[in-house]
PDB file of C-alpha atoms in Angstrom:
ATOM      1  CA  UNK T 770       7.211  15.964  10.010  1.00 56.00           C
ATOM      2  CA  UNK T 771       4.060  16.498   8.433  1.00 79.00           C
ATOM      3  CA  UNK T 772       1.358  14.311   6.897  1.00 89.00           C
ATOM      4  CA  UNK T 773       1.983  15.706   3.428  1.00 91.00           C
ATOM      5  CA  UNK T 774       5.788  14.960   3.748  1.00 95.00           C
ATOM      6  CA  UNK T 775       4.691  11.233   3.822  1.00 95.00           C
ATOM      7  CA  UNK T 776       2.404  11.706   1.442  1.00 97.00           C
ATOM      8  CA  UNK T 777       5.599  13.313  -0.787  1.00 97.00           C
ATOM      9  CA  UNK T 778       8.008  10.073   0.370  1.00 97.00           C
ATOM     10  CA  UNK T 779       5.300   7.353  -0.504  1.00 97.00           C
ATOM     11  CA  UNK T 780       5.007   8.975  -3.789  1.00 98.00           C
ATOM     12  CA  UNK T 781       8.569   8.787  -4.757  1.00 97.00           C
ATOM     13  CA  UNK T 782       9.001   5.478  -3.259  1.00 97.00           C
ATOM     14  CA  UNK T 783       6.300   3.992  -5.642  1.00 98.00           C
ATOM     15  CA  UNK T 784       7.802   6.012  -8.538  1.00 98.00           C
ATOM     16  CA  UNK T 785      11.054   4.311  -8.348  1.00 97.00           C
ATOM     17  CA  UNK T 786       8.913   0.868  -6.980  1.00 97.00           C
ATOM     18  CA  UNK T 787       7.429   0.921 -10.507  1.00 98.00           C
ATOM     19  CA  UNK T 788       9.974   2.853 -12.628  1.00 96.00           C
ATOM     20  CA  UNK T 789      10.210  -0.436 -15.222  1.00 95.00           C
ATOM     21  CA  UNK T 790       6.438  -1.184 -15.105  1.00 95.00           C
ATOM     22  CA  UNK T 791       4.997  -0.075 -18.138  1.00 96.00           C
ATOM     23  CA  UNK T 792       0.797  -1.125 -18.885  1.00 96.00           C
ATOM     24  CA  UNK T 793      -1.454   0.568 -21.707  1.00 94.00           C
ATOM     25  CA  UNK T 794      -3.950   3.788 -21.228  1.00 93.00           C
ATOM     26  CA  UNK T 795      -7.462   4.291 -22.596  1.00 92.00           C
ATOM     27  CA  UNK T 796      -5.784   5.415 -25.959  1.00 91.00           C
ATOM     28  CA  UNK T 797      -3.607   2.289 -26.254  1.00 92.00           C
ATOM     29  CA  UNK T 798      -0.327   3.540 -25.641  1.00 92.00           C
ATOM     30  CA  UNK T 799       2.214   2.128 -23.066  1.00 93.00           C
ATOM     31  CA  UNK T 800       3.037   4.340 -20.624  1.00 93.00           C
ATOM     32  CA  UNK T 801       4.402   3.785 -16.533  1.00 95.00           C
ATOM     33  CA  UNK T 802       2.335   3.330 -13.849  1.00 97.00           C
ATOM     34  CA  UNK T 803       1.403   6.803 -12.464  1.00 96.00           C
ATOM     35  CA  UNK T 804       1.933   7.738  -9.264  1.00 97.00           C
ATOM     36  CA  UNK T 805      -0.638  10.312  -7.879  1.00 97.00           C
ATOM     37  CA  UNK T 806      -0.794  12.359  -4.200  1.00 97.00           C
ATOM     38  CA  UNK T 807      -4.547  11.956  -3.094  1.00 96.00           C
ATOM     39  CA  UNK T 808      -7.137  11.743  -6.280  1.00 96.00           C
ATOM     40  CA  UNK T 809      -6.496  11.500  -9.958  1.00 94.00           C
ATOM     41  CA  UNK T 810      -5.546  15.254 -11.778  1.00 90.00           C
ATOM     42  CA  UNK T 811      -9.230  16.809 -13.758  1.00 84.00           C
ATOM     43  CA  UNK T 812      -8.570  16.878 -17.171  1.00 73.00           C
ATOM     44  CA  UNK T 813      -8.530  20.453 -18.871  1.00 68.00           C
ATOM     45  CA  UNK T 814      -9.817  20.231 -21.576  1.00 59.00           C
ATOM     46  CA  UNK T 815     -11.577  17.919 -24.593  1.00 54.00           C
ATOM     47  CA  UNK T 816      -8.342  19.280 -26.168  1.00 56.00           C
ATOM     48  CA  UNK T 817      -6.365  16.676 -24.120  1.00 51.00           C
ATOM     49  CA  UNK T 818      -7.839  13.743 -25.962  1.00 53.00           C
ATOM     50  CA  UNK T 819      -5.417  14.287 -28.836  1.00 58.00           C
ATOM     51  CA  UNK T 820      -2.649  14.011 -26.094  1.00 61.00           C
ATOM     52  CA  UNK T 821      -1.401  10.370 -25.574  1.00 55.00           C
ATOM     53  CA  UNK T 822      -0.372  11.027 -21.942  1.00 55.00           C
ATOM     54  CA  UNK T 823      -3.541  12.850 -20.814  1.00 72.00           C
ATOM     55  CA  UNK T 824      -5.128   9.559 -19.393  1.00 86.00           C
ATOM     56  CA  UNK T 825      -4.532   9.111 -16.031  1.00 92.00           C
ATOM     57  CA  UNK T 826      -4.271   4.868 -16.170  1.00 94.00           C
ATOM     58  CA  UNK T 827      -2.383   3.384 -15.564  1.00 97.00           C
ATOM     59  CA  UNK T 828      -1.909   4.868 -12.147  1.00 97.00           C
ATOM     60  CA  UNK T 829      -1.942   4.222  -8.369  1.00 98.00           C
ATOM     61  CA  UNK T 830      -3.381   6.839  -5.572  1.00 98.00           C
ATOM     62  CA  UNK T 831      -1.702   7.590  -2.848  1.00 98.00           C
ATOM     63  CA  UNK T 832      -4.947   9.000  -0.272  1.00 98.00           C
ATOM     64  CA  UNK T 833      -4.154  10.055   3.292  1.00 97.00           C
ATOM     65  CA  UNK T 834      -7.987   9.197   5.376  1.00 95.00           C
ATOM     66  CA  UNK T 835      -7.077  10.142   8.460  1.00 93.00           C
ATOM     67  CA  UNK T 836      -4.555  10.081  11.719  1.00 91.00           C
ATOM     68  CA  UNK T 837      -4.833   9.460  15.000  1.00 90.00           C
ATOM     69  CA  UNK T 838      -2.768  10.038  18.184  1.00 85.00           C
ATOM     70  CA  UNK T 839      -4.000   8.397  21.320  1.00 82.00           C
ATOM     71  CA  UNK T 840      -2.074  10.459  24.029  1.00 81.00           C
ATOM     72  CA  UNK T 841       0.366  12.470  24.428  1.00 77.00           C
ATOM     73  CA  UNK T 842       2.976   9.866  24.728  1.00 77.00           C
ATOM     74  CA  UNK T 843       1.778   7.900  21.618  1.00 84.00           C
ATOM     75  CA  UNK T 844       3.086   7.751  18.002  1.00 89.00           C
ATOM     76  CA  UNK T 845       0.456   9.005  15.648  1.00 91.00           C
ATOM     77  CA  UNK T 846      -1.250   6.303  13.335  1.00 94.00           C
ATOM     78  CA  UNK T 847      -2.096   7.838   9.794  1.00 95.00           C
ATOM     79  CA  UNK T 848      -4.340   5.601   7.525  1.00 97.00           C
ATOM     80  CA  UNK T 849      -3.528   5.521   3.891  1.00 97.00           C
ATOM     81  CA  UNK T 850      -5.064   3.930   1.185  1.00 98.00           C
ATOM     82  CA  UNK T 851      -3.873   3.065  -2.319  1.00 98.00           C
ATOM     83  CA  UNK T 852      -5.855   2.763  -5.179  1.00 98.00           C
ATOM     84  CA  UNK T 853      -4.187   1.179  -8.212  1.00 98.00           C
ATOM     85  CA  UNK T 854      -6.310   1.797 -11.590  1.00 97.00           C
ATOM     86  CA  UNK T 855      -5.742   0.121 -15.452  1.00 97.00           C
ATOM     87  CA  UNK T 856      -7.248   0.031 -18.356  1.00 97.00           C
ATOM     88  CA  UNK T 857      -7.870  -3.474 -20.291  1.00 96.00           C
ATOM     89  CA  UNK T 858     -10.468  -3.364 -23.686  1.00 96.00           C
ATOM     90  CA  UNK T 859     -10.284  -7.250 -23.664  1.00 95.00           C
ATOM     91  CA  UNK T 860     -13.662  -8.903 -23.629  1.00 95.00           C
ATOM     92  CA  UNK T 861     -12.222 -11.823 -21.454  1.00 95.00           C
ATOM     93  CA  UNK T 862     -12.155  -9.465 -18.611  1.00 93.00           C
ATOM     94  CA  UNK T 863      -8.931 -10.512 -17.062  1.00 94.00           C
ATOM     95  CA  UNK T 864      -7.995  -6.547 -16.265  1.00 93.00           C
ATOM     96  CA  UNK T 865      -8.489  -7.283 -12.710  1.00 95.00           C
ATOM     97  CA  UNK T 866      -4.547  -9.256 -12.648  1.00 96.00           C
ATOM     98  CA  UNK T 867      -2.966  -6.142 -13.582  1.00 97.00           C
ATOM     99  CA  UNK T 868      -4.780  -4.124 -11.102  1.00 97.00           C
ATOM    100  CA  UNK T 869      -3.610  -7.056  -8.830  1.00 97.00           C
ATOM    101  CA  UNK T 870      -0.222  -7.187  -9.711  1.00 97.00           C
ATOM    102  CA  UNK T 871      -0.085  -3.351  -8.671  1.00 98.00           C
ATOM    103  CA  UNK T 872      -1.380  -4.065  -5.468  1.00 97.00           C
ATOM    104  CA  UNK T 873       0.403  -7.475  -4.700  1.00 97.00           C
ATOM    105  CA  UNK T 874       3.771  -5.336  -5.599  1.00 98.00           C
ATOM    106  CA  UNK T 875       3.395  -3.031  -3.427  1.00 98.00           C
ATOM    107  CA  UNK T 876       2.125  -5.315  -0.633  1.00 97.00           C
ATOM    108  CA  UNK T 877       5.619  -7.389  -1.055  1.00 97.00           C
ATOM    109  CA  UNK T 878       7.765  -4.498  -1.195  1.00 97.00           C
ATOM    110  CA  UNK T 879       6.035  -2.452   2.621  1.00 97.00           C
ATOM    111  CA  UNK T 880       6.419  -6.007   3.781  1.00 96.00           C
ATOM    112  CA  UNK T 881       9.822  -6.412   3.207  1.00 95.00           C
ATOM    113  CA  UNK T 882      10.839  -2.910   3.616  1.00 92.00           C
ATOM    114  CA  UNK T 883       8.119  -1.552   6.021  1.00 94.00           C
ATOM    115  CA  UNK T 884      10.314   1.635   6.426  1.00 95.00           C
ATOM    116  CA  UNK T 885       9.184   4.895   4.488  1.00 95.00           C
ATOM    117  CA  UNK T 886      11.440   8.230   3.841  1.00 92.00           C
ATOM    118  CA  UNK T 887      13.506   6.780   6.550  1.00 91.00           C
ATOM    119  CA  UNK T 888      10.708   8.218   9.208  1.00 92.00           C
ATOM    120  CA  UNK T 889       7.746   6.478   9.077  1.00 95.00           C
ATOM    121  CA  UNK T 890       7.124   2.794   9.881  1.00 96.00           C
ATOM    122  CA  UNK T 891       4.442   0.832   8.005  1.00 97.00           C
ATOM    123  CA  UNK T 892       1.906  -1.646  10.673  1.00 97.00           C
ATOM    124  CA  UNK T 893       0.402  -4.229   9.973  1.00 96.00           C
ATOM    125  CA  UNK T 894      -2.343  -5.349   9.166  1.00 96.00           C
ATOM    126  CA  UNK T 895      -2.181  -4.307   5.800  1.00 96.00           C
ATOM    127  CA  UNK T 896      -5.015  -5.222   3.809  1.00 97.00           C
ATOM    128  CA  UNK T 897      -6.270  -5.404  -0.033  1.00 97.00           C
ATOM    129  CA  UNK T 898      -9.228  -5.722  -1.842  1.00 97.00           C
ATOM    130  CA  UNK T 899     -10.812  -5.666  -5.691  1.00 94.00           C
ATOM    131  CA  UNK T 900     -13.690  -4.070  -6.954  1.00 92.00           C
ATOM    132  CA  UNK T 901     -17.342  -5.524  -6.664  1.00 92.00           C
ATOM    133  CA  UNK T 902     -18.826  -3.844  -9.467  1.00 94.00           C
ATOM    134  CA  UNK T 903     -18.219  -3.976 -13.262  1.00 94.00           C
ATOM    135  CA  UNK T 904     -16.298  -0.950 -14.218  1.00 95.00           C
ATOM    136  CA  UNK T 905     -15.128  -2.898 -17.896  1.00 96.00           C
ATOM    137  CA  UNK T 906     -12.766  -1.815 -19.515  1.00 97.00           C
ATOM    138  CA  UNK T 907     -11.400  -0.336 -16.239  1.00 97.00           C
ATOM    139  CA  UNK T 908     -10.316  -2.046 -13.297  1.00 97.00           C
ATOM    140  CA  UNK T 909      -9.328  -1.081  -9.755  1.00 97.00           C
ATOM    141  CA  UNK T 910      -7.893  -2.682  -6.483  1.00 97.00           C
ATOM    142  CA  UNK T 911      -7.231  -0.818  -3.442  1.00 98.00           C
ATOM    143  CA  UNK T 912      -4.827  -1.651  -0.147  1.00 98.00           C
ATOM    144  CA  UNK T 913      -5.318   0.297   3.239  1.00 98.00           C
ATOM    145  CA  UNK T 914      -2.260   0.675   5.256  1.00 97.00           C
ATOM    146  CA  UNK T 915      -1.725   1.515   8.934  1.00 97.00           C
ATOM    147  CA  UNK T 916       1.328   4.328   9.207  1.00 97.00           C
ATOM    148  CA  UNK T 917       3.357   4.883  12.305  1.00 95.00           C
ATOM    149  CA  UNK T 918       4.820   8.527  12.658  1.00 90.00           C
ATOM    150  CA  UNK T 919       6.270  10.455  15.135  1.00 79.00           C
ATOM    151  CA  UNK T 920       4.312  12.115  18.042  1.00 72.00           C
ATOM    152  CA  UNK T 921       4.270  15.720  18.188  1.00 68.00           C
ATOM    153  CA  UNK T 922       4.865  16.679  22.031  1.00 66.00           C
ATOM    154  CA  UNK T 923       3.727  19.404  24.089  1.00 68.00           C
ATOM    155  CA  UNK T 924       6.039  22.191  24.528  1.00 72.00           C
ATOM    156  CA  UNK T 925       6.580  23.044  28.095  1.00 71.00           C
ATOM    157  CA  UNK T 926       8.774  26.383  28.919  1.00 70.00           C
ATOM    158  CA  UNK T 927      11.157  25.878  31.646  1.00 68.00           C
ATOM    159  CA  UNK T 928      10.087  27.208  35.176  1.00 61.00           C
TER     160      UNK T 928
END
């Protein structure tokens, strides 16, 4: 079971996690919260900005940092982070909540379901955090989360 297969789960758990959630992108049309594997996709092309979809908001990030395995004997610990990103115009600057919401959502649902792809358990702590800096009209929160996954074992041959 490899890092990128919980990459693959915790995408298509937040998929269906946000499947009714629907917020506006940088051209003003309502779309559903995108679910990306590691960074945002490049845009092509200037060519794009006549599509409505080609904005990546809204969107969440689903980055793998790192792992770590302690001995042989131990489960391996893979830190993930999700970054949620939206788009709000509005000079009252209130953006931040949906960002939030994204965040606090999935917070609720690893608590209550700390189970992933039926393989991989989510630790706590589990923490969250918003942006410092002004980024208007764009917003972002992030949460870091602590994975447990199975321990890959030395193979011995028999003697």
């Amino acid at each position: 079971m490899t890092q990128e297969f919980l990459q693959d789960a915790m995408v298509a758990d937040l998929k269906e996690l946000f499947v009714n959630e629907r917020l506006k992108n940088s051209l003003g049309v309502e779309r559903e919260i995108q679910i990306y594997p590691q960074d945002v996709p490049i845009r092509e092309s200037d060519d794009e900005a006549q599509d409505k979809e080609a904005p990546p908001e809204p969107y969440v990030v689903v980055r793998l940092r790192g792992g770590k395995t302690e001995s042989d004997d131990d489960m391996q610990i893979i830190d993930a982070v999700l970054v949620a990103g939206v788009y709000d115009p509005d000079p009252g600057r209130q953006g931040y909540r949906d960002a939030l919401h994204i965040i606090n959502k999935i917070y609720h649902h690893y608590s209550t379901c700390a189970v992933i792809g039926n393989r991989w358990e989510v630790l706590y702590p589990m923490e969250w955090t918003t942006q410092e800096e002004d980024t208007h009209p764009y917003y972002f929160t992030a949460m870091s989360l602590r994975i447990q996954a199975p321990a890959v074992h030395k193979e011995v041959p028999d003697a």
